[in-house]
XYZ file of C-alpha atoms in Angstrom:
460
model
C 98.844 7.526 -38.809
C 99.005 5.195 -41.778
C 102.241 3.512 -42.760
C 103.972 5.460 -45.542
C 104.488 3.573 -48.831
C 108.267 3.966 -48.477
C 108.634 2.755 -44.861
C 112.090 1.209 -44.539
C 113.133 -2.143 -43.078
C 116.631 -3.517 -42.539
C 118.239 -6.867 -43.306
C 121.646 -8.465 -43.735
C 122.899 -9.550 -47.165
C 126.359 -11.100 -46.948
C 128.480 -8.624 -45.013
C 126.259 -5.666 -45.848
C 123.349 -4.057 -44.031
C 120.519 -3.229 -46.396
C 117.906 -0.619 -45.537
C 115.141 -1.406 -47.994
C 111.594 -0.598 -48.946
C 109.560 -3.857 -49.038
C 107.215 -2.256 -51.601
C 110.068 -1.351 -53.952
C 112.923 -3.603 -52.971
C 115.562 -2.756 -55.555
C 114.993 0.922 -56.172
C 114.736 2.249 -52.643
C 117.632 0.347 -51.068
C 120.753 1.634 -49.413
C 123.635 -0.636 -48.410
C 125.984 -0.016 -45.489
C 129.300 -1.814 -45.370
C 131.845 -1.790 -42.541
C 135.344 -1.731 -44.054
C 138.549 -2.891 -42.455
C 141.316 -0.402 -43.025
C 144.637 1.062 -41.974
C 144.882 2.885 -38.676
C 146.412 6.191 -39.700
C 149.146 7.766 -37.536
C 148.035 10.214 -34.885
C 150.925 12.605 -35.517
C 149.137 15.914 -36.010
C 149.073 15.620 -39.804
C 145.874 15.402 -41.846
C 146.007 12.282 -44.027
C 144.018 11.328 -47.113
C 141.500 8.486 -46.933
C 142.934 5.003 -46.445
C 141.800 2.011 -48.546
C 139.511 -0.866 -47.737
C 141.260 -4.072 -46.729
C 138.062 -6.083 -46.832
C 134.718 -5.893 -45.070
C 133.935 -7.025 -41.538
C 131.698 -10.077 -41.174
C 128.204 -9.069 -40.040
C 126.235 -11.500 -37.885
C 122.605 -11.290 -36.774
C 122.076 -11.356 -33.008
C 118.931 -13.488 -33.461
C 120.986 -16.283 -35.030
C 122.971 -16.728 -31.769
C 120.417 -16.108 -29.013
C 121.749 -18.976 -26.898
C 125.270 -17.454 -26.831
C 124.922 -13.674 -26.815
C 124.734 -11.429 -23.697
C 121.292 -11.060 -22.202
C 121.165 -7.332 -23.013
C 121.638 -8.091 -26.712
C 118.412 -10.087 -26.806
C 116.513 -6.935 -26.015
C 118.569 -4.684 -28.305
C 118.642 -7.055 -31.266
C 120.661 -5.919 -34.250
C 123.926 -7.373 -35.493
C 127.497 -7.715 -34.309
C 130.903 -7.331 -35.936
C 134.418 -8.221 -34.713
C 137.291 -5.750 -34.388
C 140.643 -5.963 -32.728
C 141.568 -3.424 -30.072
C 142.995 -0.306 -31.795
C 141.759 -1.487 -35.189
C 140.201 1.133 -37.487
C 137.170 0.983 -39.740
C 135.141 3.141 -42.108
C 131.580 3.020 -43.317
C 130.431 2.936 -46.932
C 126.937 4.093 -47.909
C 125.608 3.077 -51.302
C 122.249 3.922 -52.755
C 121.056 1.358 -55.268
C 119.375 4.178 -57.200
C 120.503 7.792 -56.989
C 116.928 9.010 -57.483
C 116.052 7.528 -54.083
C 118.266 9.518 -51.688
C 118.403 8.714 -47.975
C 119.413 10.414 -44.757
C 121.357 8.423 -42.179
C 122.259 9.172 -38.612
C 125.360 7.417 -37.304
C 126.102 7.216 -33.611
C 128.992 5.787 -31.579
C 127.789 4.585 -28.202
C 124.613 6.595 -28.857
C 126.619 9.799 -29.369
C 125.985 11.339 -32.776
C 129.124 11.021 -34.906
C 128.527 14.360 -36.656
C 127.180 16.631 -33.918
C 128.355 15.014 -30.684
C 124.837 15.249 -29.264
C 123.102 12.366 -27.541
C 121.071 9.977 -29.662
C 117.638 11.025 -30.864
C 115.559 10.029 -33.873
C 114.347 13.412 -35.037
C 115.489 15.223 -38.165
C 115.247 18.927 -37.530
C 117.168 22.191 -37.768
C 120.269 22.023 -35.576
C 123.469 23.966 -35.031
C 125.399 21.096 -36.653
C 123.732 18.802 -39.184
C 123.601 15.400 -37.518
C 123.014 13.110 -40.513
C 124.612 12.293 -43.839
C 122.798 12.392 -47.135
C 123.343 9.604 -49.661
C 124.349 9.123 -52.394
C 126.172 12.450 -51.989
C 128.107 11.138 -48.962
C 129.757 7.878 -50.043
C 131.886 7.244 -46.947
C 132.328 8.170 -43.311
C 135.685 7.412 -41.705
C 135.380 9.014 -38.281
C 133.837 11.674 -36.043
C 133.276 15.227 -37.260
C 136.051 16.863 -35.230
C 137.176 19.710 -37.484
C 136.350 21.861 -40.471
C 137.085 19.560 -43.397
C 138.612 16.741 -41.412
C 137.540 13.896 -39.181
C 139.212 11.804 -36.476
C 139.309 8.148 -37.460
C 137.042 5.494 -35.994
C 139.249 3.245 -33.799
C 137.939 0.382 -31.658
C 138.754 0.376 -27.952
C 137.464 -1.603 -24.964
C 134.680 -0.163 -22.867
C 135.634 0.957 -19.394
C 139.000 2.488 -20.168
C 137.800 6.024 -20.883
C 139.010 5.996 -24.485
C 135.736 5.950 -26.383
C 133.837 8.927 -27.738
C 130.892 7.784 -25.643
C 132.943 7.795 -22.450
C 134.394 11.253 -23.048
C 131.130 12.895 -24.061
C 128.704 11.265 -21.639
C 131.025 10.269 -18.781
C 129.853 6.656 -19.056
C 130.711 3.649 -21.194
C 127.669 1.427 -21.055
C 126.371 1.350 -24.643
C 129.315 0.732 -26.969
C 129.089 -0.276 -30.608
C 127.590 1.929 -33.274
C 124.007 2.745 -34.157
C 122.481 3.703 -37.497
C 119.056 5.027 -38.404
C 117.944 5.573 -42.020
C 115.209 7.809 -43.390
C 113.566 8.036 -46.781
C 112.192 11.296 -48.199
C 108.547 12.282 -48.049
C 107.047 10.365 -50.957
C 105.507 13.394 -52.669
C 108.608 15.530 -52.206
C 110.810 12.848 -53.749
C 108.527 12.592 -56.760
C 108.694 16.358 -57.194
C 112.477 16.309 -56.967
C 112.799 13.224 -59.199
C 109.823 13.048 -61.635
C 108.265 9.612 -61.905
C 109.481 7.119 -64.443
C 109.038 3.472 -65.274
C 110.508 1.402 -62.482
C 112.172 -1.916 -63.138
C 112.110 -4.475 -60.352
C 113.766 -7.860 -60.117
C 111.873 -11.150 -60.107
C 113.001 -13.141 -57.100
C 114.549 -15.845 -59.254
C 116.171 -13.616 -61.865
C 119.805 -12.784 -62.400
C 120.825 -9.216 -61.499
C 119.630 -6.693 -64.072
C 120.174 -3.029 -64.475
C 117.807 -1.037 -62.325
C 118.258 2.642 -61.719
C 121.578 3.211 -59.903
C 122.845 -0.301 -60.309
C 122.513 -4.041 -60.125
C 121.465 -5.969 -57.111
C 122.248 -9.598 -56.454
C 119.605 -11.545 -54.592
C 122.149 -14.051 -53.290
C 122.664 -13.956 -49.518
C 126.251 -15.062 -49.976
C 127.267 -12.185 -52.171
C 125.893 -8.764 -53.012
C 127.176 -7.531 -56.328
C 126.416 -3.982 -57.294
C 127.221 -2.556 -60.696
C 126.529 0.821 -62.305
C 124.021 1.599 -65.023
C 125.345 2.167 -68.510
C 124.438 5.854 -68.241
C 124.751 7.182 -64.693
C 121.634 9.029 -63.563
C 122.052 12.712 -62.866
C 122.651 14.843 -60.878
C 125.293 12.677 -59.177
C 128.510 11.790 -60.940
C 132.207 11.195 -60.697
C 134.350 12.868 -63.309
C 137.857 11.766 -64.157
C 139.760 12.911 -67.245
C 141.725 10.446 -69.344
C 143.678 10.918 -72.530
C 145.160 8.616 -75.114
C 148.627 8.958 -73.599
C 147.714 9.182 -69.958
C 145.255 7.403 -67.735
C 144.415 8.462 -64.217
C 143.567 5.853 -61.610
C 140.315 4.138 -62.475
C 137.016 4.773 -60.780
C 135.899 2.372 -58.062
C 136.030 -1.298 -59.116
C 132.341 -1.708 -59.884
C 132.342 1.216 -62.328
C 135.457 0.154 -64.216
C 135.248 -0.293 -67.943
C 137.364 -2.839 -69.724
C 139.860 -0.241 -70.926
C 141.214 3.185 -70.073
C 140.974 4.637 -73.547
C 138.021 6.961 -73.061
C 138.666 10.682 -72.984
C 136.060 11.580 -70.380
C 134.104 9.502 -67.943
C 131.332 10.171 -65.472
C 130.541 7.841 -62.616
C 127.693 7.644 -60.180
C 128.445 8.248 -56.528
C 128.896 6.691 -54.146
C 131.463 4.175 -55.426
C 130.788 0.599 -54.457
C 133.759 -1.069 -52.756
C 133.693 -4.516 -54.296
C 136.391 -6.479 -56.058
C 136.587 -6.345 -59.833
C 139.125 -7.434 -62.439
C 141.922 -4.972 -63.077
C 141.374 -2.865 -66.248
C 143.629 -3.498 -69.195
C 145.795 -0.685 -70.565
C 148.727 -1.031 -72.977
C 150.594 1.981 -71.610
C 149.800 4.899 -69.395
C 151.634 7.727 -67.718
C 150.169 10.395 -65.523
C 151.160 13.996 -65.062
C 149.210 13.976 -61.811
C 150.588 12.996 -58.440
C 148.463 9.883 -58.418
C 149.093 6.199 -58.710
C 148.975 4.841 -62.242
C 146.905 1.698 -61.834
C 146.041 1.101 -65.466
C 149.334 -0.621 -66.171
C 149.717 -2.312 -62.817
C 149.167 -6.002 -62.445
C 146.440 -7.314 -60.213
C 148.989 -9.113 -58.073
C 150.872 -5.907 -57.329
C 148.152 -3.301 -56.857
C 144.973 -3.067 -54.799
C 141.866 -1.630 -56.369
C 140.656 1.792 -55.204
C 139.459 1.584 -51.630
C 138.975 -2.182 -52.011
C 140.660 -5.306 -50.792
C 144.157 -5.912 -52.045
C 144.908 -9.221 -53.747
C 148.629 -8.833 -53.289
C 150.184 -11.973 -51.814
C 152.892 -9.898 -50.129
C 150.235 -7.805 -48.412
C 148.387 -10.915 -47.249
C 151.586 -12.455 -45.886
C 152.298 -9.269 -43.961
C 148.741 -9.255 -42.649
C 149.218 -12.735 -41.196
C 152.485 -11.758 -39.488
C 151.056 -8.623 -37.936
C 147.857 -10.397 -36.975
C 149.816 -12.868 -34.838
C 151.443 -9.983 -33.024
C 148.051 -8.331 -32.483
C 146.418 -11.474 -31.084
C 149.046 -11.674 -28.326
C 148.042 -8.238 -27.057
C 144.265 -8.587 -27.533
C 142.409 -7.382 -24.468
C 140.164 -10.229 -23.340
C 138.825 -8.620 -20.158
C 136.593 -6.037 -21.869
C 135.115 -8.066 -24.694
C 132.653 -5.469 -25.957
C 134.188 -2.495 -27.753
C 133.264 1.069 -28.500
C 134.645 3.545 -30.988
C 137.335 6.027 -30.041
C 139.065 8.811 -31.976
C 142.246 8.239 -33.937
C 144.363 10.334 -36.296
C 143.070 13.108 -38.524
C 142.089 12.646 -42.153
C 140.625 14.928 -44.758
C 136.951 14.227 -45.339
C 134.107 16.438 -46.431
C 130.823 16.012 -44.596
C 128.337 17.115 -47.224
C 125.585 19.512 -46.290
C 122.015 18.420 -47.003
C 121.017 20.132 -50.280
C 117.331 19.264 -49.812
C 116.750 20.571 -46.317
C 115.651 18.721 -43.197
C 111.948 18.970 -44.067
C 112.580 16.761 -47.126
C 112.910 13.682 -44.901
C 110.033 11.674 -43.517
C 110.618 10.529 -39.926
C 107.828 7.952 -40.216
C 109.867 5.980 -42.780
C 112.783 5.410 -40.415
C 114.434 2.109 -39.656
C 117.241 1.652 -37.143
C 119.792 -0.945 -36.117
C 122.235 -1.517 -33.253
C 125.676 -2.762 -34.328
C 127.501 -4.418 -31.418
C 131.297 -4.508 -31.650
C 133.147 -7.387 -30.005
C 136.771 -8.423 -29.758
C 138.163 -11.553 -31.386
C 137.771 -13.760 -28.337
C 134.094 -12.911 -27.829
C 133.397 -13.296 -31.550
C 134.817 -16.803 -31.538
C 132.927 -17.732 -28.363
C 129.649 -16.726 -29.985
C 130.138 -17.922 -33.543
C 132.840 -20.555 -33.325
C 134.617 -18.726 -36.172
C 138.046 -17.139 -36.257
C 138.249 -13.408 -36.838
C 139.985 -12.355 -40.086
C 143.586 -11.243 -39.515
C 144.117 -7.636 -38.535
C 145.140 -5.227 -41.305
C 148.697 -4.205 -41.911
C 150.003 -0.891 -40.606
C 149.836 2.346 -42.570
C 153.621 2.335 -42.590
C 153.781 -1.079 -44.278
C 151.034 -0.153 -46.775
C 152.813 3.028 -47.832
C 156.103 1.186 -48.220
C 154.471 -0.704 -51.103
C 153.530 2.618 -52.705
C 149.858 1.734 -52.771
C 147.245 4.508 -53.269
C 145.354 6.583 -50.740
C 142.186 8.465 -51.677
C 140.471 11.844 -51.711
C 136.899 12.821 -52.474
C 135.329 16.237 -52.674
C 132.283 17.972 -54.089
C 132.459 21.686 -54.862
C 128.766 21.898 -55.812
C 127.427 21.489 -52.278
C 128.198 22.952 -48.880
C 130.042 21.270 -46.065
C 128.937 20.630 -42.502
C 130.975 22.621 -39.982
C 132.826 20.999 -37.111
C 131.149 19.867 -33.927
C 132.410 21.820 -30.924
C 131.648 18.789 -28.799
C 133.557 16.301 -30.921
C 136.486 18.643 -31.518
C 137.243 18.312 -27.793
C 137.379 14.510 -27.873
C 140.854 13.222 -27.113
C 142.476 10.668 -29.365
C 143.635 7.222 -28.293
C 147.224 8.425 -28.375
C 146.451 11.433 -26.188
C 144.821 9.214 -23.550
C 147.714 6.764 -23.775
C 150.071 9.622 -22.951
C 148.004 10.419 -19.850
C 147.953 6.783 -18.700
C 151.377 5.475 -19.629
C 154.967 6.622 -19.717
C 155.658 4.967 -23.051
C 153.867 4.744 -26.439
C 151.233 2.036 -26.826
C 151.042 2.166 -30.626
C 153.110 3.107 -33.655
C 152.271 6.648 -34.696
C 155.361 7.342 -36.797
C 154.535 9.554 -39.750
C 153.833 8.128 -43.185
C 155.010 9.650 -46.460
C 152.253 9.470 -49.086
C 153.084 10.030 -52.735
C 150.045 8.489 -54.413
C 146.596 9.943 -53.893
C 143.668 9.032 -56.123
C 141.139 11.870 -56.235
C 137.418 11.593 -57.023
C 135.253 14.636 -57.618
C 131.522 14.462 -57.029
C 129.019 16.801 -58.667
C 125.495 17.813 -57.806
C 123.060 20.110 -59.548
C 119.437 20.184 -58.425
C 118.531 21.914 -61.693
C 119.861 19.197 -64.005
C 117.278 17.896 -66.450
C 116.965 14.135 -66.569
C 116.070 12.166 -69.669
C 113.367 9.540 -69.085
C 111.561 6.755 -70.920
C 110.059 7.806 -74.277
């Protein structure tokens, strides 16, 4: 079988994994970022989506072959550091919405959507076991319920906490695994009629290309939206002269909040951007009014906060966390935390749209702070603040939904997975973590749209 023209490869750019097509580097790329975040309380409530508090550093295994475990040399891939009981979420970002992708995500080689053991086939199943981008911008946990997930939380291997351990009865893999697929070339062209493609010279500055901009620098990947978002994917947020809802994600912010209607491409990149300027704004919605907030007092939507008070609190809580870091089990897996509302979007194209021969996969090892420093010589960034502290500053939480597409139903396998708190209660007579409830008054909502029958304007 000949190699398809859109066969994917994978590389690291800064702290982002990039699945890319070497024959069409800018257009057919999808970035995956691992975001540090709040661990939400496991109190029975269903919470909105927490913010990003920065991205995890991503290191290539091949750059540290003299210091990594022997098994890693065979597995390859990358590694990231997490603290025990620290949470994370994944961001998926297509660089051009006319080049969709399918991604399977596994935790310890257990599929995070279906709960089935790892395989690399895309086929009809009882529960869809892959996400479709750019329709699915984020994944925060395992598909444990109808319309909600249980948060990804890092725990040491060997303690019986991880999803892998509960589903398979063993904890010998750990980490997370991702495999990306491109569509069949001819089917994509039929879905998205051909147009003039702009690519970047290797020495050029980032220029607009389809979904966004792409920086060639290995130190920083900056992604910005096109001036007119390509259909059929968009964010819609109303604004009026007297009121301004929270802005779209940082990279799609305009310099003011004066427009009456706005449409934004999904998924939203989670990168820092200057705060928009707005003379005055008041909202009739139960959302945080960020237009008139100062950059020093308000974090951007689902992005790192620049608040000095937040950073000071991070340092204090990080010192506490380091004292309790488990150094015996240095490799970590992902366990289940509290519940949060998250739609897993159903594939609107159908499983036969995807070409298995284009696939590219990667193993992401997860290590604790001690092992990370032993391998790299670098300190791990401080652990995030608690959800309780974050909410005390009245910072925003987030919601995203799309009424134009179906949702994937819950996995009966993953719905039976016990949370970290539940296993703590079986093992110990006292709480091992703070799961006191959090009152949330500010929720920023994004609405995605999708219409396969939309007509796209092209080059004339």
